[in-house]
Coordinates of N, CA and C and ligand atoms in Angstrom, one line a residue:
M1 N -10.6 -6.6 3.2 CA -9.2 -6.5 2.9 C -8.4 -6.8 4.2
Q2 N -7.4 -7.7 4.1 CA -6.7 -8.1 5.3 C -5.4 -7.2 5.5
L3 N -4.9 -7.1 6.7 CA -3.7 -6.4 6.9 C -2.5 -6.9 6.0
S4 N -2.5 -8.2 5.9 CA -1.5 -8.8 5.0 C -1.5 -8.4 3.6
D5 N -2.7 -8.0 3.1 CA -2.9 -7.5 1.7 C -2.1 -6.2 1.4
I6 N -1.9 -5.5 2.5 CA -1.2 -4.2 2.3 C 0.0 -4.0 3.2
A7 N 0.7 -5.1 3.4 CA 1.8 -5.2 4.4 C 2.8 -4.1 4.1
D8 N 3.1 -3.8 2.8 CA 4.1 -2.8 2.5 C 3.7 -1.4 2.9
D9 N 2.4 -1.2 3.1 CA 2.0 0.2 3.4 C 1.9 0.4 4.9
L10 N 2.3 -0.6 5.7 CA 2.2 -0.5 7.1 C 3.6 -0.6 7.8
T11 N 3.7 0.2 8.9 CA 4.9 0.0 9.7 C 4.6 -0.9 10.9
D12 N 3.3 -1.1 11.2 CA 3.0 -1.8 12.4 C 1.5 -2.3 12.3
I13 N 1.3 -3.5 12.9 CA -0.1 -3.9 13.0 C -0.5 -3.6 14.5
L14 N -1.6 -2.8 14.6 CA -2.1 -2.5 15.9 C -3.1 -3.5 16.5
Y15 N -4.1 -3.7 15.7 CA -5.2 -4.6 16.2 C -5.6 -5.5 15.0
T16 N -5.7 -6.8 15.3 CA -6.2 -7.7 14.3 C -7.8 -7.7 14.3
E17 N -8.4 -8.3 13.3 CA -9.8 -8.3 13.3 C -10.4 -9.0 14.6
E18 N -9.7 -10.0 15.0 CA -10.2 -10.8 16.2 C -10.1 -9.9 17.5
Q19 N -9.0 -9.1 17.6 CA -8.8 -8.3 18.8 C -9.9 -7.2 18.8
I20 N -10.2 -6.6 17.6 CA -11.2 -5.6 17.5 C -12.6 -6.2 17.8
Q21 N -12.9 -7.4 17.3 CA -14.2 -8.0 17.6 C -14.4 -8.3 19.1
D22 N -13.3 -8.7 19.7 CA -13.3 -9.0 21.2 C -13.6 -7.7 21.9
K23 N -13.0 -6.6 21.5 CA -13.2 -5.4 22.2 C -14.7 -4.9 22.0
I24 N -15.1 -5.0 20.8 CA -16.5 -4.6 20.5 C -17.5 -5.4 21.3
A25 N -17.2 -6.7 21.5 CA -18.1 -7.6 22.2 C -18.2 -7.1 23.7
E26 N -17.0 -6.7 24.2 CA -16.9 -6.2 25.6 C -17.7 -4.9 25.8
L27 N -17.5 -4.0 24.8 CA -18.2 -2.8 24.9 C -19.8 -3.0 24.8
A28 N -20.1 -3.9 23.9 CA -21.6 -4.2 23.7 C -22.2 -4.8 24.9
A29 N -21.4 -5.6 25.6 CA -22.0 -6.2 26.9 C -22.2 -5.2 27.9
R30 N -21.3 -4.2 28.0 CA -21.5 -3.1 29.0 C -22.8 -2.3 28.6
I31 N -22.9 -2.0 27.3 CA -24.0 -1.2 26.8 C -25.3 -2.0 27.1
D32 N -25.3 -3.3 26.8 CA -26.5 -4.1 27.1 C -26.9 -4.0 28.6
A33 N -26.0 -4.0 29.5 CA -26.3 -4.0 30.9 C -26.8 -2.6 31.3
D34 N -26.2 -1.5 30.7 CA -26.5 -0.2 31.1 C -27.8 0.3 30.6
Y35 N -28.2 -0.2 29.4 CA -29.4 0.3 28.7 C -30.6 -0.7 28.7
A36 N -30.5 -1.7 29.5 CA -31.5 -2.8 29.5 C -32.9 -2.1 29.8
G37 N -33.9 -2.4 28.9 CA -35.2 -1.9 29.1 C -35.4 -0.5 28.5
E38 N -34.3 0.1 28.0 CA -34.4 1.5 27.5 C -34.5 1.5 26.0
R39 N -34.9 2.6 25.4 CA -35.0 2.8 24.0 C -33.8 3.6 23.5
L40 N -32.7 2.9 23.1 CA -31.4 3.5 22.8 C -31.3 3.9 21.4
L41 N -30.8 5.1 21.1 CA -30.5 5.5 19.8 C -29.0 5.6 19.6
L42 N -28.5 4.9 18.6 CA -27.1 4.9 18.3 C -26.9 6.0 17.2
V43 N -26.0 6.9 17.4 CA -25.7 7.9 16.4 C -24.3 7.7 15.9
G44 N -24.2 7.3 14.6 CA -22.9 7.1 14.0 C -22.4 8.3 13.3
V45 N -21.1 8.6 13.4 CA -20.5 9.8 12.7 C -19.8 9.3 11.5
L46 N -20.4 9.7 10.3 CA -19.8 9.3 9.0 C -18.5 10.0 8.8
K47 N -17.6 9.3 8.0 CA -17.7 8.0 7.5 C -17.0 7.0 8.4
G48 N -16.1 7.4 9.2 CA -15.2 6.5 9.9 C -15.9 5.5 10.8
A49 N -17.0 5.9 11.3 CA -17.7 5.0 12.3 C -18.5 3.9 11.7
V50 N -18.6 3.8 10.4 CA -19.4 2.8 9.8 C -19.2 1.4 10.2
M51 N -17.9 1.0 10.3 CA -17.6 -0.3 10.7 C -17.9 -0.6 12.1
V52 N -17.5 0.3 13.0 CA -17.8 0.2 14.4 C -19.3 0.1 14.7
M53 N -20.0 0.9 14.0 CA -21.5 1.0 14.2 C -22.1 -0.4 13.7
A54 N -21.6 -0.9 12.6 CA -22.2 -2.1 12.0 C -21.9 -3.3 13.0
D55 N -20.7 -3.4 13.5 CA -20.4 -4.5 14.4 C -20.9 -4.3 15.8
L56 N -20.9 -3.1 16.3 CA -21.4 -2.8 17.7 C -22.9 -3.0 17.7
A57 N -23.6 -2.5 16.8 CA -25.0 -2.6 16.8 C -25.5 -4.1 16.7
R58 N -24.7 -4.9 16.0 CA -25.1 -6.3 15.9 C -24.7 -7.1 17.2
A59 N -23.6 -6.6 17.9 CA -23.2 -7.3 19.1 C -24.1 -7.0 20.3
I60 N -24.8 -5.8 20.2 CA -25.7 -5.5 21.3 C -26.9 -6.3 21.1
T61 N -27.5 -6.8 22.3 CA -28.6 -7.7 22.2 C -29.9 -7.0 22.4
L62 N -29.9 -5.7 22.7 CA -31.1 -4.9 22.8 C -31.6 -4.4 21.5
P63 N -32.9 -4.1 21.3 CA -33.3 -3.5 20.1 C -32.9 -2.0 20.1
V64 N -32.0 -1.6 19.2 CA -31.6 -0.2 19.2 C -32.0 0.4 17.8
E65 N -32.1 1.7 17.8 CA -32.3 2.4 16.6 C -30.9 3.0 16.1
M66 N -30.8 3.3 14.9 CA -29.5 3.8 14.3 C -29.8 5.1 13.5
D67 N -29.0 6.1 13.7 CA -29.1 7.3 12.9 C -27.7 7.7 12.6
W68 N -27.5 8.7 11.7 CA -26.2 9.1 11.2 C -26.1 10.6 11.1
M69 N -24.9 11.0 11.3 CA -24.5 12.4 11.1 C -23.2 12.5 10.3
A70 N -23.1 13.5 9.4 CA -21.8 13.7 8.8 C -21.4 15.1 9.2
V71 N -20.2 15.3 9.7 CA -19.8 16.6 10.1 C -18.4 16.9 9.5
S72 N -18.1 18.2 9.3 CA -16.8 18.5 8.8 C -16.2 19.6 9.7
S73 N -15.0 19.4 10.0 CA -14.3 20.3 10.9 C -13.6 21.4 10.1
Y74 N -13.8 22.6 10.3 CA -13.0 23.7 9.7 C -11.7 23.7 10.2
G75 N -10.6 23.8 9.4 CA -9.3 23.8 10.0 C -8.3 23.7 8.8
S76 N -7.0 23.8 9.2 CA -6.0 23.7 8.2 C -5.5 22.3 8.1
G77 N -5.6 21.7 6.9 CA -5.0 20.4 6.7 C -5.7 19.3 7.6
T78 N -4.9 18.6 8.3 CA -5.4 17.5 9.1 C -5.8 18.0 10.5
Q79 N -5.5 19.3 10.8 CA -5.8 19.8 12.2 C -7.2 20.2 12.3
S80 N -7.9 19.7 13.2 CA -9.3 20.1 13.3 C -9.3 21.4 14.3
S81 N -10.3 22.3 14.0 CA -10.3 23.5 14.7 C -11.3 23.6 15.9
G82 N -12.2 22.6 15.8 CA -13.3 22.7 16.8 C -14.5 23.4 16.3
V83 N -14.4 24.0 15.2 CA -15.6 24.6 14.6 C -16.2 23.6 13.6
V84 N -17.4 23.1 13.8 CA -17.9 22.0 13.1 C -19.1 22.4 12.3
R85 N -19.1 21.9 11.0 CA -20.2 22.2 10.1 C -21.0 20.8 9.9
I86 N -22.3 20.9 10.0 CA -23.1 19.7 9.8 C -23.3 19.5 8.3
L87 N -22.8 18.4 7.8 CA -23.0 18.1 6.3 C -24.3 17.2 6.1
K88 N -24.6 16.4 7.1 CA -25.8 15.6 7.1 C -26.3 15.5 8.5
D89 N -27.5 15.9 8.7 CA -28.1 15.9 10.0 C -28.9 14.6 10.3
L90 N -29.2 14.5 11.6 CA -30.0 13.3 12.0 C -31.4 13.4 11.4
D91 N -32.0 12.2 11.2 CA -33.4 12.2 10.8 C -34.3 12.2 12.1
S92 N -33.7 11.8 13.2 CA -34.5 11.6 14.4 C -34.7 12.8 15.3
D93 N -35.8 12.9 16.0 CA -36.0 14.0 17.0 C -35.4 13.4 18.3
L94 N -34.6 14.2 18.9 CA -33.9 13.7 20.1 C -34.6 13.9 21.4
T95 N -35.7 14.6 21.3 CA -36.3 15.0 22.6 C -36.6 13.8 23.5
G96 N -36.0 13.8 24.7 CA -36.2 12.7 25.6 C -35.5 11.4 25.3
R97 N -34.7 11.4 24.3 CA -34.0 10.2 23.9 C -32.7 9.9 24.6
K98 N -32.4 8.6 24.8 CA -31.1 8.3 25.3 C -30.2 8.0 24.1
V99 N -29.2 8.8 24.0 CA -28.4 8.8 22.8 C -27.0 8.2 23.1
L100 N -26.4 7.4 22.2 CA -25.1 7.0 22.3 C -24.4 7.3 21.0
I101 N -23.4 8.2 21.1 CA -22.6 8.5 19.9 C -21.6 7.5 19.6
V102 N -21.5 7.0 18.4 CA -20.5 5.9 18.1 C -19.5 6.5 17.2
E103 N -18.2 6.4 17.6 CA -17.1 7.0 16.8 C -16.0 5.9 16.7
D104 N -15.2 6.1 15.6 CA -14.1 5.3 15.4 C -12.9 5.8 16.2
I105 N -12.7 7.1 16.2 CA -11.5 7.6 16.9 C -11.7 9.0 17.5
I106 N -11.1 9.2 18.6 CA -11.1 10.6 19.2 C -9.6 11.0 19.2
D107 N -9.4 12.1 18.4 CA -8.0 12.6 18.2 C -7.8 13.8 19.1
S108 N -8.2 15.0 18.6 CA -8.1 16.2 19.5 C -9.2 16.2 20.5
G109 N -10.3 15.5 20.1 CA -11.5 15.6 21.0 C -12.5 16.7 20.6
L110 N -12.1 17.6 19.7 CA -12.9 18.7 19.3 C -14.2 18.4 18.7
T111 N -14.2 17.4 17.8 CA -15.4 17.0 17.1 C -16.4 16.5 18.1
L112 N -16.0 15.6 18.9 CA -16.9 15.0 19.9 C -17.4 15.9 20.9
S113 N -16.6 16.8 21.4 CA -17.0 17.7 22.4 C -18.1 18.7 21.8
W114 N -17.9 19.1 20.6 CA -18.9 19.9 19.9 C -20.2 19.1 19.7
L115 N -20.0 17.9 19.2 CA -21.2 17.1 18.9 C -22.0 16.7 20.1
R116 N -21.4 16.4 21.2 CA -22.1 16.1 22.4 C -23.0 17.3 22.9
A117 N -22.3 18.5 22.9 CA -23.1 19.7 23.3 C -24.2 19.9 22.3
N118 N -24.0 19.7 21.0 CA -25.0 20.0 20.0 C -26.2 19.0 20.3
L119 N -26.0 17.7 20.5 CA -27.1 16.8 20.7 C -27.8 17.0 22.0
E120 N -27.0 17.4 23.0 CA -27.7 17.7 24.3 C -28.6 18.9 24.2
S121 N -28.2 19.9 23.4 CA -29.0 21.1 23.2 C -30.4 20.8 22.5
R122 N -30.5 19.6 21.9 CA -31.7 19.2 21.2 C -32.7 18.5 22.2
G123 N -32.4 18.5 23.4 CA -33.3 17.9 24.4 C -33.2 16.4 24.7
A124 N -32.0 15.8 24.3 CA -31.8 14.4 24.6 C -31.8 14.2 26.1
A125 N -32.3 13.0 26.5 CA -32.4 12.7 28.0 C -30.9 12.4 28.4
S126 N -30.1 11.8 27.6 CA -28.7 11.6 27.9 C -27.9 11.4 26.6
V127 N -26.7 11.8 26.7 CA -25.8 11.7 25.5 C -24.5 11.1 26.0
E128 N -24.2 9.9 25.6 CA -22.9 9.2 26.0 C -22.1 8.9 24.7
I129 N -20.9 8.6 24.9 CA -20.0 8.3 23.8 C -19.3 7.0 23.9
C130 N -19.3 6.3 22.7 CA -18.5 5.0 22.6 C -17.5 5.3 21.4
A131 N -16.3 5.1 21.7 CA -15.2 5.3 20.7 C -14.3 4.2 20.8
L132 N -14.0 3.6 19.6 CA -13.1 2.4 19.6 C -11.7 2.8 19.9
L133 N -11.2 3.9 19.4 CA -9.8 4.3 19.6 C -9.8 5.7 20.2
R134 N -8.7 6.0 21.0 CA -8.5 7.3 21.4 C -7.0 7.6 21.6
K135 N -6.6 8.8 21.2 CA -5.2 9.2 21.3 C -5.0 10.2 22.4
P136 N -4.7 9.8 23.6 CA -4.6 10.7 24.7 C -3.5 11.8 24.4
A137 N -2.5 11.5 23.7 CA -1.4 12.5 23.5 C -1.8 13.6 22.6
A138 N -2.9 13.4 21.8 CA -3.4 14.4 20.8 C -4.5 15.2 21.4
A139 N -5.0 14.9 22.6 CA -6.2 15.6 23.1 C -5.9 17.1 23.3
K140 N -6.9 17.9 22.8 CA -6.9 19.3 23.1 C -8.0 19.7 24.1
V141 N -9.0 18.8 24.1 CA -10.0 19.0 25.1 C -10.3 17.6 25.7
Q142 N -10.7 17.6 27.0 CA -11.0 16.3 27.6 C -12.5 16.0 27.3
V143 N -12.7 14.8 26.8 CA -14.0 14.3 26.5 C -14.3 13.1 27.4
D144 N -15.4 13.1 28.0 CA -15.8 12.0 28.9 C -16.4 10.9 28.0
V145 N -15.6 9.8 27.8 CA -16.0 8.7 27.0 C -16.4 7.5 27.9
R146 N -17.7 7.2 27.9 CA -18.2 6.2 28.7 C -17.8 4.8 28.3
Y147 N -17.7 4.6 27.0 CA -17.3 3.3 26.4 C -16.1 3.5 25.5
A148 N -14.9 3.3 26.1 CA -13.7 3.5 25.3 C -13.1 2.1 25.0
G149 N -12.6 2.0 23.8 CA -11.9 0.8 23.4 C -10.5 0.8 23.7
F150 N -9.6 1.1 22.7 CA -8.2 1.1 22.9 C -7.6 2.5 23.0
E151 N -6.6 2.6 23.8 CA -5.8 3.9 23.8 C -4.5 3.7 22.9
I152 N -4.3 4.6 22.0 CA -3.2 4.4 21.1 C -2.2 5.6 21.1
E153 N -1.0 5.3 20.6 CA 0.0 6.4 20.5 C -0.5 7.4 19.4
N154 N 0.2 8.5 19.4 CA -0.1 9.6 18.4 C 0.5 9.3 17.0
E155 N -0.1 8.2 16.4 CA 0.4 7.8 15.1 C -0.7 7.8 14.0
F156 N -0.3 7.7 12.8 CA -1.3 7.8 11.7 C -1.8 6.4 11.5
V157 N -3.0 6.2 12.0 CA -3.6 4.8 12.0 C -4.7 4.7 10.9
I158 N -4.8 3.6 10.3 CA -5.7 3.3 9.2 C -6.4 1.9 9.4
G159 N -7.6 1.8 8.7 CA -8.3 0.5 8.8 C -9.5 0.5 9.6
Y160 N -10.4 -0.4 9.4 CA -11.6 -0.5 10.1 C -12.4 0.8 10.2
G161 N -12.5 1.4 9.0 CA -13.2 2.7 8.9 C -12.3 3.9 8.8
L162 N -11.1 3.8 9.3 CA -10.2 4.9 9.3 C -9.4 4.9 8.0
D163 N -9.3 6.1 7.4 CA -8.8 6.2 6.0 C -7.5 7.1 6.0
Y164 N -6.8 6.9 4.9 CA -5.9 7.9 4.4 C -6.3 8.3 3.0
A165 N -6.7 9.5 2.7 CA -7.2 9.9 1.4 C -8.3 9.0 0.9
E166 N -9.2 8.6 1.8 CA -10.3 7.7 1.5 C -10.0 6.2 1.3
R167 N -8.7 5.9 1.4 CA -8.3 4.5 1.2 C -8.2 3.8 2.5
Y168 N -8.2 2.5 2.5 CA -7.9 1.6 3.6 C -9.1 1.5 4.6
R169 N -10.2 2.1 4.3 CA -11.4 2.0 5.3 C -11.8 0.6 5.4
N170 N -11.7 -0.2 4.3 CA -12.2 -1.6 4.3 C -11.3 -2.6 4.8
L171 N -10.2 -2.2 5.4 CA -9.3 -3.1 6.1 C -9.9 -3.7 7.3
R172 N -9.8 -5.0 7.5 CA -10.4 -5.7 8.6 C -9.7 -5.3 10.0
G173 N -8.4 -5.1 9.9 CA -7.7 -4.7 11.1 C -7.3 -3.3 11.1
I174 N -6.5 -2.9 12.1 CA -6.0 -1.5 12.2 C -4.5 -1.5 12.3
G175 N -3.9 -0.7 11.4 CA -2.4 -0.6 11.4 C -1.9 0.8 11.4
V176 N -0.6 0.9 11.5 CA 0.1 2.3 11.4 C 0.5 2.4 9.9
L177 N 0.1 3.6 9.3 CA 0.5 3.8 7.9 C 2.0 4.2 7.8
A178 N 2.6 3.5 6.8 CA 4.1 3.8 6.6 C 4.2 5.2 6.0
P179 N 5.2 6.0 6.5 CA 5.4 7.3 6.0 C 5.6 7.4 4.4
H180 N 6.1 6.4 3.8 CA 6.3 6.5 2.4 C 5.0 6.6 1.6
V181 N 3.9 6.2 2.2 CA 2.6 6.3 1.5 C 2.1 7.7 1.5
Y182 N 2.3 8.5 2.5 CA 1.8 9.9 2.5 C 2.8 10.9 2.1
R183 N 4.1 10.4 2.0 CA 5.1 11.4 1.5 C 5.3 11.3 0.0
D184 N 4.9 10.1 -0.6 CA 5.1 9.9 -2.0 C 4.2 10.9 -2.9
Ligands
PRP1 C1 -12.3 11.6 12.3 C2 -13.1 10.7 13.3 C3 -13.7 11.8 14.1 C4 -12.7 12.9 14.1 C5 -11.9 12.9 15.3 O1 -13.2 11.9 11.2 O2 -14.0 9.9 12.7 O3 -15.0 12.2 13.7 O4 -11.9 12.7 13.0 O5 -11.0 14.0 15.3 P1 -10.9 15.1 16.5 O6 -11.0 14.3 17.8 O7 -9.6 15.7 16.3 O8 -12.1 16.1 16.3 P2 -12.7 12.6 9.9 O9 -12.8 14.1 10.0 O10 -11.3 12.1 9.5 O11 -13.8 12.1 8.8 P3 -14.1 10.6 8.4 O12 -14.8 9.9 9.6 O13 -15.1 10.8 7.2 O14 -12.9 9.9 7.9

């Protein structure tokens, strides 16, 4: 689905498919250089990271492994609390592994900060983070993101994995959701 297909639901276009792919290629090149000769495990966080994971993994020229986690943050409404429940755990044993967590967005930072500590506690050799988007104004905890894509304003963004009520994940670009969509 293209941004133009849902133009009425958007107040702004943030990143086109091309801009996203350019950024992914840039991040992949850095990952290639940093992990050359290593056995890297990419950990995608469902569901939002599916698109980033699919494109990033294919842009990387090293042989990587992929695994997935699904987590849910306890909290009221859209506010995450930092208390995280694992809905689907990894299949892989992390002992001695170099792990790169792949995320679509860091909002408060609470999910990622919990997740990094959790994966480190399993004996991983290293745990780094790659996130396509980050909202500095929404940060409640500082998360050290080694591979960061775009910094965005504190707005309701959708597309390229990011949803509103499970919709818009299949949008090729990223846009700002118009208030009439979530107020109606
Ligand atoms: C989003 C995103 C991160 C988390 C970031 O997932 O994919 O996992 O929120 O928020 P935080 O920095 O405030 O912790 P969401 O819970 O919306 O689930 P989804 O990926 O299935 O859409």
